[in-house]
């Protein structure tokens, strides 16, 4: 399901690795993924249990109490409704309450204004700019 969401034109180009993912590549990724203790992918659902997208938290650092969030993908027809912002906000609450993190960060293409605005509305601020990639962080009070 999420591989098909991610492979759509206009979506996959927003990922650092933008090639089309085939089923063999997905299985290889999954085999590596299941061995990780600091990487979680969630399917976000609407109020009636229909999948509306994917969010992830990874590179969880218990010592620094921070993690990276990303791999955000809206299901077809679900973008622009505010649901992914709410899913991201829910992921941030989980990061704070379940993992006791003090902040999360993400990376986004500098030219992806739509995503950057979504992240700003969710409480993220720019903390680094490498030209092509912008780093944004959200600190929890």
XYZ file of C-alpha atoms in Angstrom:
141
model
C 0.000 0.000 0.000
C 2.519 2.656 1.082
C 4.966 1.663 -1.671
C 2.289 2.544 -4.212
C 1.602 5.833 -2.415
C 5.320 6.673 -2.346
C 5.973 5.711 -5.998
C 3.481 8.255 -7.370
C 4.895 10.972 -9.605
C 5.192 14.176 -7.629
C 5.515 12.273 -4.356
C 8.637 10.159 -4.824
C 10.557 13.198 -6.075
C 10.238 14.676 -2.568
C 12.402 11.888 -1.125
C 16.213 11.914 -1.119
C 16.080 8.522 -2.862
C 13.470 9.221 -5.515
C 13.725 6.114 -7.676
C 10.662 3.913 -8.133
C 10.690 1.131 -5.541
C 9.837 -2.343 -6.839
C 8.608 -5.221 -4.685
C 12.081 -6.826 -4.411
C 13.581 -3.548 -3.180
C 10.759 -3.136 -0.691
C 11.313 -6.647 0.682
C 15.052 -5.978 1.050
C 14.280 -2.722 2.875
C 11.805 -4.502 5.139
C 14.291 -7.271 6.000
C 16.749 -4.586 7.164
C 13.998 -2.576 8.867
C 12.738 -5.352 11.160
C 16.173 -5.588 12.778
C 16.173 -1.948 13.851
C 15.226 -1.020 17.397
C 15.029 2.728 16.756
C 12.834 2.944 13.652
C 9.026 2.935 13.627
C 6.613 3.459 10.730
C 2.932 4.133 11.416
C -0.129 4.148 9.181
C -2.292 7.126 10.103
C -6.040 6.576 9.957
C -9.027 8.878 9.923
C -11.849 8.701 12.460
C -13.490 5.753 10.671
C -10.289 3.709 10.396
C -9.408 4.407 6.775
C -5.677 4.835 6.025
C -4.857 8.469 5.249
C -1.066 8.322 5.213
C 2.214 7.232 6.708
C 4.504 8.832 9.312
C 7.742 7.550 10.818
C 10.162 8.194 13.654
C 13.715 6.869 13.509
C 17.277 7.450 14.649
C 15.899 7.633 18.180
C 18.746 8.713 20.443
C 17.963 7.929 24.074
C 21.044 9.803 25.309
C 20.356 13.043 23.413
C 16.584 12.486 23.738
C 15.952 13.328 20.112
C 14.914 11.559 16.909
C 14.297 12.185 13.240
C 10.757 12.149 11.869
C 9.874 11.734 8.233
C 8.765 9.363 5.488
C 5.533 11.336 5.425
C 3.208 10.186 2.662
C -0.441 11.133 2.248
C -2.697 8.498 0.739
C -4.118 9.411 -2.681
C -6.870 11.991 -2.286
C -5.957 12.745 1.329
C -3.464 15.577 0.914
C -4.488 19.149 1.611
C -7.043 18.221 4.286
C -4.898 18.877 7.363
C -4.907 15.221 8.318
C -1.177 14.680 7.809
C -0.419 17.702 9.995
C -2.553 16.136 12.708
C -0.774 12.799 12.189
C 2.588 14.557 12.537
C 1.395 16.332 15.673
C 0.257 12.975 17.071
C 3.662 11.486 16.289
C 5.282 14.380 18.165
C 3.065 13.739 21.188
C 4.081 10.082 21.077
C 7.767 11.078 20.817
C 7.423 13.241 23.886
C 5.290 10.910 26.000
C 6.396 7.409 24.969
C 10.104 7.969 24.289
C 10.510 11.016 26.597
C 12.229 12.939 23.810
C 12.918 16.654 24.155
C 12.942 17.362 20.411
C 12.494 15.891 16.957
C 13.958 17.015 13.658
C 13.373 16.453 9.969
C 14.943 17.207 6.621
C 13.062 18.702 3.709
C 14.028 19.930 0.261
C 14.491 23.698 0.418
C 12.148 24.194 -2.543
C 9.306 22.140 -1.067
C 7.386 25.150 0.232
C 4.161 23.243 0.795
C 5.840 20.761 3.154
C 7.840 23.480 4.887
C 4.645 25.420 5.629
C 2.998 22.270 6.991
C 5.983 21.666 9.288
C 5.941 25.284 10.465
C 2.221 24.981 11.295
C 3.103 21.854 13.288
C 5.628 23.834 15.355
C 8.899 23.135 13.527
C 11.497 25.857 12.912
C 14.448 25.958 10.524
C 17.708 25.167 12.313
C 19.984 24.460 9.368
C 20.223 25.159 5.659
C 22.552 23.171 3.419
C 21.234 24.674 0.196
C 19.275 21.763 -1.228
C 18.185 20.427 2.170
C 16.762 22.352 5.127
C 16.787 20.942 8.659
C 13.816 21.778 10.869
C 13.346 20.987 14.558
C 10.576 21.000 17.086
C 11.450 21.324 20.767
C 9.020 20.154 23.411
C 8.421 22.278 26.501
